mmCIF file of C-alpha atoms in Angstrom:
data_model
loop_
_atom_site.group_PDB
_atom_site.id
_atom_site.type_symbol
_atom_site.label_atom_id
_atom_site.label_comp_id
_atom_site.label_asym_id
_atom_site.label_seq_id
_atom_site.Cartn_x
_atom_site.Cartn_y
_atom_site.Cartn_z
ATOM 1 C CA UNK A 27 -49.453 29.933 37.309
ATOM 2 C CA UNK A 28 -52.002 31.280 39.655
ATOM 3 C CA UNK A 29 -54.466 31.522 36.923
ATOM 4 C CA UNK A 30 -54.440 27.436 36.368
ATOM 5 C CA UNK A 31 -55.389 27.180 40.235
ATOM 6 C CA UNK A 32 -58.749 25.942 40.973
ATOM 7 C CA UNK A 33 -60.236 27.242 44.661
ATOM 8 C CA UNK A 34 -62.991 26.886 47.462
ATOM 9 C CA UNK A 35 -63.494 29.659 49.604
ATOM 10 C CA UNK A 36 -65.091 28.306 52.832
ATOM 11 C CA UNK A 37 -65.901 31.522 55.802
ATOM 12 C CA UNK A 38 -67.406 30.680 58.715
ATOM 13 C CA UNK A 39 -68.275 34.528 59.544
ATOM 14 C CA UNK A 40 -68.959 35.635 56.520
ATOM 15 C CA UNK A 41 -72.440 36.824 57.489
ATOM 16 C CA UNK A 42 -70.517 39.494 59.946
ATOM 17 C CA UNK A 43 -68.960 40.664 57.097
ATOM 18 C CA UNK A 44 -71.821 41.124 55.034
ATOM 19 C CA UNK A 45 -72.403 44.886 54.167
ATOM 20 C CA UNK A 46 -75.045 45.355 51.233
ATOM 21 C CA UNK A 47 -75.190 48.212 48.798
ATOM 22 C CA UNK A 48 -78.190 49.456 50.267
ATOM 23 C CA UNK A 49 -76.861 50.042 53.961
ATOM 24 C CA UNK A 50 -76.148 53.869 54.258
ATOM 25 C CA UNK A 51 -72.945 55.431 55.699
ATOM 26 C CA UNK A 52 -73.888 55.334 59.507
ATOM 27 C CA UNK A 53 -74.666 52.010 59.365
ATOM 28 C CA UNK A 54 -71.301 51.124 57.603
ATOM 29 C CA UNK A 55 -69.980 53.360 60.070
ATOM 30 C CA UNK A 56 -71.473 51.479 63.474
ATOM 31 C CA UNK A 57 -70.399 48.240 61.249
ATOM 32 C CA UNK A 58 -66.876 49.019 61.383
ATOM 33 C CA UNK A 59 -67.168 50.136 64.947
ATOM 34 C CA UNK A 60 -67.865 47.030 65.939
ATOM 35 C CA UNK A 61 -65.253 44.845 63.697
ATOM 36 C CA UNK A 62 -63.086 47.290 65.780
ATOM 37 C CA UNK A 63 -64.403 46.406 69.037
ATOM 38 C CA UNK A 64 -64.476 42.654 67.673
ATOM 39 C CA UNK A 65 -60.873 42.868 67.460
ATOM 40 C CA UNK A 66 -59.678 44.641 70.239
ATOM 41 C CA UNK A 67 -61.791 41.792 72.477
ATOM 42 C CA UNK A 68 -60.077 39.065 70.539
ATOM 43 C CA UNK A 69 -56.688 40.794 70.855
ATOM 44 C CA UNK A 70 -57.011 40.545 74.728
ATOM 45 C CA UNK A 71 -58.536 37.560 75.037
ATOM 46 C CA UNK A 72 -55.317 36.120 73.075
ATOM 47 C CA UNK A 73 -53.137 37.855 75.038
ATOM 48 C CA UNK A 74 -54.863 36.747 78.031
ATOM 49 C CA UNK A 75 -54.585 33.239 77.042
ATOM 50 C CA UNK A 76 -51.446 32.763 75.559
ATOM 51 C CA UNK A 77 -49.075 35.372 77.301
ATOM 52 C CA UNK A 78 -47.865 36.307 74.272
ATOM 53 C CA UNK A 79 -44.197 37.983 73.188
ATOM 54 C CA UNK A 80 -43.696 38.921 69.637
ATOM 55 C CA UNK A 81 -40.275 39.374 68.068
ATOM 56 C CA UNK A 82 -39.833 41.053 64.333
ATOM 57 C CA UNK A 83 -36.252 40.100 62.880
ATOM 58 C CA UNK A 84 -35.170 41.677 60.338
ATOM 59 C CA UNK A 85 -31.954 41.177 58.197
ATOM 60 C CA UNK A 86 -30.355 44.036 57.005
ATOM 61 C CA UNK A 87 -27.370 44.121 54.655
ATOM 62 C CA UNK A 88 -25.814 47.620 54.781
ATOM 63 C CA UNK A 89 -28.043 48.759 57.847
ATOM 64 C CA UNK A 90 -30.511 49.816 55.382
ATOM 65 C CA UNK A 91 -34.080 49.512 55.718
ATOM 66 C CA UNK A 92 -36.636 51.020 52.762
ATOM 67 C CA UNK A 93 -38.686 54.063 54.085
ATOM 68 C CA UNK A 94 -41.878 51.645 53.947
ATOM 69 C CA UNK A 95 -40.906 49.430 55.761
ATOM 70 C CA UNK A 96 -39.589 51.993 58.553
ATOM 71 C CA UNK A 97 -43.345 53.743 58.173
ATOM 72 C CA UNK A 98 -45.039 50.745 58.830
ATOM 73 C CA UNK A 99 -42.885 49.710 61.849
ATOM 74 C CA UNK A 100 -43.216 52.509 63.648
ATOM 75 C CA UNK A 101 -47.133 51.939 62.689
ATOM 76 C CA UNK A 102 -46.799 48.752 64.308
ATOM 77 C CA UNK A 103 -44.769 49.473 67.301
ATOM 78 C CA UNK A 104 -47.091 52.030 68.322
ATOM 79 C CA UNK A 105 -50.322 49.934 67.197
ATOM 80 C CA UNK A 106 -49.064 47.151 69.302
ATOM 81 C CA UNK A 107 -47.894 49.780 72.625
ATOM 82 C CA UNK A 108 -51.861 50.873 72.464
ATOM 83 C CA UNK A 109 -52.793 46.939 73.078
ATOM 84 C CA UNK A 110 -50.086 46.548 75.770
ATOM 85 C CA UNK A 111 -49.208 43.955 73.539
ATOM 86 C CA UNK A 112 -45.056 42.654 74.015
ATOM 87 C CA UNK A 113 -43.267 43.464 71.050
ATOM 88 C CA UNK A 114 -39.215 43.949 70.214
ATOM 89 C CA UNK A 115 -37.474 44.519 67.433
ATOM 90 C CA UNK A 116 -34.208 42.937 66.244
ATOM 91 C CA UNK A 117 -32.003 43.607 63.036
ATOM 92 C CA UNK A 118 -28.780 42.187 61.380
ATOM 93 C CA UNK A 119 -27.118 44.203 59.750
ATOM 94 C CA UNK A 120 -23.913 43.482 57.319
ATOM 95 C CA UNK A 121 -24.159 39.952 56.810
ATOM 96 C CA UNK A 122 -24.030 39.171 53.382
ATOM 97 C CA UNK A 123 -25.111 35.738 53.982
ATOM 98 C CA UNK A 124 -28.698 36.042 54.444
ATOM 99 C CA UNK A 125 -29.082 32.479 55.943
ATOM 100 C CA UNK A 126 -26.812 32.936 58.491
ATOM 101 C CA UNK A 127 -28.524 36.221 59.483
ATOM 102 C CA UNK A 128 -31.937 34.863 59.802
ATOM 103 C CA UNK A 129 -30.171 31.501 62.182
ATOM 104 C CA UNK A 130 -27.937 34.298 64.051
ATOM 105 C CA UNK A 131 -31.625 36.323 64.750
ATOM 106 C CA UNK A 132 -34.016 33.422 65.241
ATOM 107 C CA UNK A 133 -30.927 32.311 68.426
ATOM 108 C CA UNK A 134 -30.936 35.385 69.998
ATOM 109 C CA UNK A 135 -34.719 35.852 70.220
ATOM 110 C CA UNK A 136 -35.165 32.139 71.012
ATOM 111 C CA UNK A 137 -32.936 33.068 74.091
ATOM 112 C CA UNK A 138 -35.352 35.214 75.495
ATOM 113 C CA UNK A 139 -37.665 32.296 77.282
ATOM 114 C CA UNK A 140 -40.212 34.901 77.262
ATOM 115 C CA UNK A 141 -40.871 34.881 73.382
ATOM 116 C CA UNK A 142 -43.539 33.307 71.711
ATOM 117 C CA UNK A 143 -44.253 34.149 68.212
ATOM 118 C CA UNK A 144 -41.048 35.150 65.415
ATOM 119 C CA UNK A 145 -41.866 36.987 62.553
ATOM 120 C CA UNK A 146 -39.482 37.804 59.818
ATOM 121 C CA UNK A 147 -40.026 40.544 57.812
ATOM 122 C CA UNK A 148 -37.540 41.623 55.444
ATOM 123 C CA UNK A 149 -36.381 45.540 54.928
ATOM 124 C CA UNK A 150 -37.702 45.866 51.607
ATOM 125 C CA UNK A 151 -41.267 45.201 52.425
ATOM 126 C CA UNK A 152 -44.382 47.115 53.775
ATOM 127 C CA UNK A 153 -47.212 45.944 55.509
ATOM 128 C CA UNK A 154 -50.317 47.271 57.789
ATOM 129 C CA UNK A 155 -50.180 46.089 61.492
ATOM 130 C CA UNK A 156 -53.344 44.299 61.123
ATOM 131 C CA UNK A 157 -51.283 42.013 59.008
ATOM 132 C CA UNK A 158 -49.660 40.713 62.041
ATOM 133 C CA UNK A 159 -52.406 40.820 64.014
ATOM 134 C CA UNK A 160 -54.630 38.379 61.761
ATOM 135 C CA UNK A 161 -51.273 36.033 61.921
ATOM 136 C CA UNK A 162 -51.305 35.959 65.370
ATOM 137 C CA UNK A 163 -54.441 35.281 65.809
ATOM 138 C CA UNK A 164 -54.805 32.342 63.547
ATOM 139 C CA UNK A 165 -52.640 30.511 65.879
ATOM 140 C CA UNK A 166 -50.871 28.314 63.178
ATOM 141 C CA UNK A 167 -47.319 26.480 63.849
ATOM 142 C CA UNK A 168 -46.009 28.448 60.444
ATOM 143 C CA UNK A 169 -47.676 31.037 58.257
ATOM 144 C CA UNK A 170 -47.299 34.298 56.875
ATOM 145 C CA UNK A 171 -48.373 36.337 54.087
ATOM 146 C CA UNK A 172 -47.581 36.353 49.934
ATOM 147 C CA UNK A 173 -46.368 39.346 49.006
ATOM 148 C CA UNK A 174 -44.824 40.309 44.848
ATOM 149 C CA UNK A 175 -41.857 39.733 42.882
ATOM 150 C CA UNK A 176 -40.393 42.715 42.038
ATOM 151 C CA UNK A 177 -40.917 42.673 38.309
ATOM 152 C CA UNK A 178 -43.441 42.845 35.792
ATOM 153 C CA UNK A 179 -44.585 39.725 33.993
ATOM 154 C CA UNK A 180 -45.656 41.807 30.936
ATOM 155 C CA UNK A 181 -46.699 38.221 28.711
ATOM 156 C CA UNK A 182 -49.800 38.094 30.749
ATOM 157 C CA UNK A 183 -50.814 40.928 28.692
ATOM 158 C CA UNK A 184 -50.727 38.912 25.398
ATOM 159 C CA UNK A 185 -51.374 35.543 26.113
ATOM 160 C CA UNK A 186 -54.435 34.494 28.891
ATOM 161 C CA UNK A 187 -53.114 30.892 29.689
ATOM 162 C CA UNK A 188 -56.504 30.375 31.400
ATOM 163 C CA UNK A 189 -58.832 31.354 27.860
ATOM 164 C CA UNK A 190 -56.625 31.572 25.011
ATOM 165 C CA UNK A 191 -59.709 33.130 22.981
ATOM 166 C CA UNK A 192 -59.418 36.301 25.332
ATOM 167 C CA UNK A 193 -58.972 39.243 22.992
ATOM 168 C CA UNK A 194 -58.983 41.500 25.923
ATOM 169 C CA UNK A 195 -57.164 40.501 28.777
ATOM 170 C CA UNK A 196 -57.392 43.365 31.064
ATOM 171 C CA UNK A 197 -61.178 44.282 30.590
ATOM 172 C CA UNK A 198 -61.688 41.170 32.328
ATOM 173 C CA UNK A 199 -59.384 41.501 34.648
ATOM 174 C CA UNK A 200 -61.078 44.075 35.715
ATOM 175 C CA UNK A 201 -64.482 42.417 35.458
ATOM 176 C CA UNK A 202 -63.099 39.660 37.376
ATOM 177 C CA UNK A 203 -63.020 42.561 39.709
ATOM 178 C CA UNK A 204 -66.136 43.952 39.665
ATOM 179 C CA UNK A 205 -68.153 40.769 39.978
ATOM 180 C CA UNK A 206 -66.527 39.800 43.183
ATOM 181 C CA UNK A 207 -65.726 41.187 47.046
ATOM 182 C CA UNK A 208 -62.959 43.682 45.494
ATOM 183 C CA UNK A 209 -65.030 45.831 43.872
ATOM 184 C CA UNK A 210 -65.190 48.547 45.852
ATOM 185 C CA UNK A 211 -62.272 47.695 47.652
ATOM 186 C CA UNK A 212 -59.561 47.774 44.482
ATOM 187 C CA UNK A 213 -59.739 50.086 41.936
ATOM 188 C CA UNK A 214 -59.341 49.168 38.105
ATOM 189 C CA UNK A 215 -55.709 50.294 37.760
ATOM 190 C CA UNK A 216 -54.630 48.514 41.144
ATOM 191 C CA UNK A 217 -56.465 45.255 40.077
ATOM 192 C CA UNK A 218 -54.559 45.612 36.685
ATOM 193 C CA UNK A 219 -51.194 45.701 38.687
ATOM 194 C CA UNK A 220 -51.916 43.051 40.692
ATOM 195 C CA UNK A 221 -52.211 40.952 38.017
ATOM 196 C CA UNK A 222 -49.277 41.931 36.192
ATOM 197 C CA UNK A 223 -47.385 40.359 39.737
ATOM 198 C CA UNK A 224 -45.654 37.021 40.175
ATOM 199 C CA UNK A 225 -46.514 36.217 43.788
ATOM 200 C CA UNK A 226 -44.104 34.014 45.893
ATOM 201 C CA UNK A 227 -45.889 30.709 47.012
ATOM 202 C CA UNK A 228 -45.637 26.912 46.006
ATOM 203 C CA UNK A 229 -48.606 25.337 46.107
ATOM 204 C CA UNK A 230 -49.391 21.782 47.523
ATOM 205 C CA UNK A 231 -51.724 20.867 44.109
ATOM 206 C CA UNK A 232 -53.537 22.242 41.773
ATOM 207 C CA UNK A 233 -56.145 23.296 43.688
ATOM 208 C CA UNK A 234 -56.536 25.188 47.108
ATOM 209 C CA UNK A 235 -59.205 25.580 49.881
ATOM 210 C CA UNK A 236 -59.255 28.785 51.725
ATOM 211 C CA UNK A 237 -61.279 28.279 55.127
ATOM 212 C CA UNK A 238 -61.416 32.168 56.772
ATOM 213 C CA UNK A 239 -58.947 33.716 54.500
ATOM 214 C CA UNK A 240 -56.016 30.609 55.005
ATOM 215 C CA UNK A 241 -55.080 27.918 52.931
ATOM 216 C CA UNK A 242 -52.290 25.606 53.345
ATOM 217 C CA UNK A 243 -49.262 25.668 50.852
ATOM 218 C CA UNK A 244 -45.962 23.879 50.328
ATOM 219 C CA UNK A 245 -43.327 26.649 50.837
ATOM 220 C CA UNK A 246 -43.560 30.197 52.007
ATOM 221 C CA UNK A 247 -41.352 32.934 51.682
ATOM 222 C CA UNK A 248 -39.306 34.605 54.421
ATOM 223 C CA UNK A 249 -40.039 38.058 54.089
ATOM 224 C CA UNK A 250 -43.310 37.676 55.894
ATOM 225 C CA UNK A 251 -43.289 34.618 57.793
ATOM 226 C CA UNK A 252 -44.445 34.186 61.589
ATOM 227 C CA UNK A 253 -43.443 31.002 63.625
ATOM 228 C CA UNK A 254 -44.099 29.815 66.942
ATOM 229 C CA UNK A 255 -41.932 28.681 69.404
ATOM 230 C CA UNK A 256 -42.995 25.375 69.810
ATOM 231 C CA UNK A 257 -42.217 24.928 66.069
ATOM 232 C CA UNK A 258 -38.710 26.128 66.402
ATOM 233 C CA UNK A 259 -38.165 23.771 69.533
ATOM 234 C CA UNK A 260 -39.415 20.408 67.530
ATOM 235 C CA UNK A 261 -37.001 21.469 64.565
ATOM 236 C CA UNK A 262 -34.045 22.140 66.559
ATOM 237 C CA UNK A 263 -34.385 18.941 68.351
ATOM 238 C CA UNK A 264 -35.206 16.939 64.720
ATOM 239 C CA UNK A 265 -32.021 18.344 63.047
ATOM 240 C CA UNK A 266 -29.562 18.339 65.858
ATOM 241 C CA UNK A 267 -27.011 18.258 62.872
ATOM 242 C CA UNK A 268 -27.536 22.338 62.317
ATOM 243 C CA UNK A 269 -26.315 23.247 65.641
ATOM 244 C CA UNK A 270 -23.838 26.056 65.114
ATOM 245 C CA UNK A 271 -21.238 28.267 66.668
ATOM 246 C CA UNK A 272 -21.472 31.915 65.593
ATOM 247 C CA UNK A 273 -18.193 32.824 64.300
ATOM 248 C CA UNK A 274 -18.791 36.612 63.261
ATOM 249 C CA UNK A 275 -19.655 37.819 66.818
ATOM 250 C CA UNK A 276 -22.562 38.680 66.279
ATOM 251 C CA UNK A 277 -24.119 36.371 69.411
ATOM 252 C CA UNK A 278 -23.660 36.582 72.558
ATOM 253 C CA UNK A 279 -22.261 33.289 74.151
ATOM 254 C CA UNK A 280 -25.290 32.536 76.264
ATOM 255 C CA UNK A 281 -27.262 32.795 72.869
ATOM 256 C CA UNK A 282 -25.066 30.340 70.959
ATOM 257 C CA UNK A 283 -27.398 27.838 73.155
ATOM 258 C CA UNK A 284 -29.438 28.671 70.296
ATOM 259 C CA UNK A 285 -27.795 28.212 67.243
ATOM 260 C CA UNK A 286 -29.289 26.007 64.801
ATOM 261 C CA UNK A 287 -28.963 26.532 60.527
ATOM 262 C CA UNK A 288 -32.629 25.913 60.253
ATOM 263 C CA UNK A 289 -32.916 28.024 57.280
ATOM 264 C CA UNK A 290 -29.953 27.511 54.938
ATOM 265 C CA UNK A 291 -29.760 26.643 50.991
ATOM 266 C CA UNK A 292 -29.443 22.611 49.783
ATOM 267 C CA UNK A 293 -30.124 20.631 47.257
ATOM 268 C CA UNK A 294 -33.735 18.639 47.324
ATOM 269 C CA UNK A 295 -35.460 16.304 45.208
ATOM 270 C CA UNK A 296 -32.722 17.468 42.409
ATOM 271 C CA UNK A 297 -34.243 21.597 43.535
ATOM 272 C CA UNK A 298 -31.643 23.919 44.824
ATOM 273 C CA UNK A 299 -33.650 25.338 47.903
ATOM 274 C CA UNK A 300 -33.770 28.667 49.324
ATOM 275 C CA UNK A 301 -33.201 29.184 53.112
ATOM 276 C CA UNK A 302 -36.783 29.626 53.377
ATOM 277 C CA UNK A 303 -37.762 26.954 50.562
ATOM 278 C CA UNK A 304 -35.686 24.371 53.197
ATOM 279 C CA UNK A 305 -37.022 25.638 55.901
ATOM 280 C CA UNK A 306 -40.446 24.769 54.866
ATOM 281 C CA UNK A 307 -39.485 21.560 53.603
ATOM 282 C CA UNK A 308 -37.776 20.220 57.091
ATOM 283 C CA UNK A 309 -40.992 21.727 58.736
ATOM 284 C CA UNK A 310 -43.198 19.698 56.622
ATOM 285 C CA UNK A 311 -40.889 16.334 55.996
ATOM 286 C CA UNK A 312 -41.777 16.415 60.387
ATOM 287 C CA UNK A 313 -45.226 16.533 60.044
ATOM 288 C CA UNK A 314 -45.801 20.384 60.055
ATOM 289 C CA UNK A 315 -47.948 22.090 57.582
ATOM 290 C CA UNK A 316 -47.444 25.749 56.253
ATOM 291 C CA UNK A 317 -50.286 28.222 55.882
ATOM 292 C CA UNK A 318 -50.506 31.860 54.371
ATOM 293 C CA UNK A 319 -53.332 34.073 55.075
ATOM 294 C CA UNK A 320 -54.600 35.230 51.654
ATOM 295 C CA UNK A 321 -56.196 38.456 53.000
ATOM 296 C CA UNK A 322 -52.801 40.185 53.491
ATOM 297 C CA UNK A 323 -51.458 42.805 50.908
ATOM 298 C CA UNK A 324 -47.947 43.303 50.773
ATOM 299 C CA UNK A 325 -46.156 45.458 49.102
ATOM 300 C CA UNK A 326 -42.483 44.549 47.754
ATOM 301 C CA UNK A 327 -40.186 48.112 47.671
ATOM 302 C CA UNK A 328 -37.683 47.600 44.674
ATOM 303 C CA UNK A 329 -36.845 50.316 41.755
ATOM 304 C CA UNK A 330 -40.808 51.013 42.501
ATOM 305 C CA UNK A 331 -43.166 50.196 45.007
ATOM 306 C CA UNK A 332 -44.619 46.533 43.979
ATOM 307 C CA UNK A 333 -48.391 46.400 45.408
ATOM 308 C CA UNK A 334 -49.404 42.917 45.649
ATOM 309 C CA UNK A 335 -52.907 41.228 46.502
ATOM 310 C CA UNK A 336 -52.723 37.743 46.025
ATOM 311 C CA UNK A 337 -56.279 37.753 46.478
ATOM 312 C CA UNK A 338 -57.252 39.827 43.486
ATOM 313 C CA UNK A 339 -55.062 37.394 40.929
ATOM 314 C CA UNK A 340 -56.994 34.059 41.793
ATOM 315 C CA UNK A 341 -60.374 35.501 41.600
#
């Protein structure tokens, strides 16, 4: 449970960041001018540097794709035109087998020698293109963001499993809220909601360290998880076993070259893995480590619109 973890926040920049109560609006205004311009320099620079080529793949059962998430791609595609930044766009669509979908997309963009940087994100979730940006720019082998179950854990309303003497649990969540970075950044009922969340993460410990919004973790979901290249070339060659034919058609022969069941479901340590929960698992049993960058908000489209911020329930 999230509220059981103990954490150090370290931020090297914090002092750019730094906006006191007292400043007035111009000054918050010129502030955020030049976090924009900030950006924009570090954008190039990294794109100068690295020569980069992102690819989003997402699996999609049905063809479908939530109305969020189609709002925020088009956000993205058009955030990411403006930076002359390369960018496609690939999708799976009726493949009931999600693991097969995510191998069949990760071979076809890995065929494109151009590519750089993979980021799955799934059909049922929204993001801001910012999101990617920060991921990107973090330059990590494997990382991503946490983003909500898509149900209610309604217990944490009765029983604090931090302070079992709390008589009223959301008073200080909200509290919480208020004495920290998020107060005028969430509002009451938001921070309430947040909490009420299950977030998808396995931790290394009991403990974390965050270090400019990223911490290290043991496994990270799919549905918002960038990898590099690189990575993808070390774990290809380290499980030559996985190498695949696609026999639904859905590759092209040239891009069978690249088929590898990287992320498929086993049995580990007596755990029945995930796709994604073995993927991490190879990735680390090499070596790798696996980061998520705590500052992303996510929100998880189900029945209802699931609003995470993983931030807000470890405060």
């Amino acid at each position: 449970m999230t509220d059981n973890i103990k954490f150090q926040v370290i931020d090297e920049d914090s002092t750019l960041y730094d906006i006191k109560e007292t400043d007035d609006v111009t000054s918050n205004d010129k502030f955020m001018q030049t976090i924009q311009v900030n950006l924009e320099e570090k954008i190039q620079e990294f794109i100068k540097e690295k020569n980069p080529m992102l690819y989003i793949l997402t699996p999609c059962f049905n063809g479908m794709c939530y109305i969020n998430y189609l709002h925020c791609l088009i956000e993205t595609i058009s955030f990411f035109r403006r930076l002359n930044f390369p960018l496609k766009v690939e999708f799976c669509k009726n493949d009931s087998l999600v693991s097969r979908a995510r191998n069949n997309l990760i071979a076809r963009a890995m065929t494109n020698t151009s590519a750089t940087h993979f980021l799955f994100i799934d059909n049922d979730i929204a993001w801001d293109p910012l999101d990617i940006i920060k991921l990107l720019l973090a330059d990590k082998s494997l990382i991503g963001g946490i983003y909500p179950l898509k149900n209610y854990n309604w217990s944490k309303l009765v029983k604090d499993d931090g302070n079992p003497y709390n008589s009223n649990i959301i008073q200080s969540w909200i509290t919480k809220k208020n004495n920290s970075i998020l107060k005028d950044i969430l509002s009451d009922e938001a921070m309430i909601q947040n909490n009420l969340l299950n977030y998808n993460i396995n931790y290394l410990g009991n403990s974390i360290k965050i270090e400019n919004n990223i911490t290290k973790v043991k496994h990270l979901a799919t549905g918002f998880m960038m990898i590099q290249r690189s990575t993808l070339e070390k774990m290809m060659k380290a499980f030559p076993s996985t190498k695949y034919v696609d026999d639904i058609h859905f590759l092209k022969k040239e891009e069978n070259n690249m088929a590898y069941a990287l992320f498929d479901c086993g049995v580990e340590e007596g755990h029945y893995f995930s796709e994604d929960w073995l993927f991490c698992d190879r990735w680390a049993k090499m070596g790798g480590e696996i980061y998520v960058d705590i500052s992303i908000n996510l929100t998880h489209t189900g029945i209802e619109d699931y609003r995470g911020s993983y931030l807000s329930s470890i405060i």
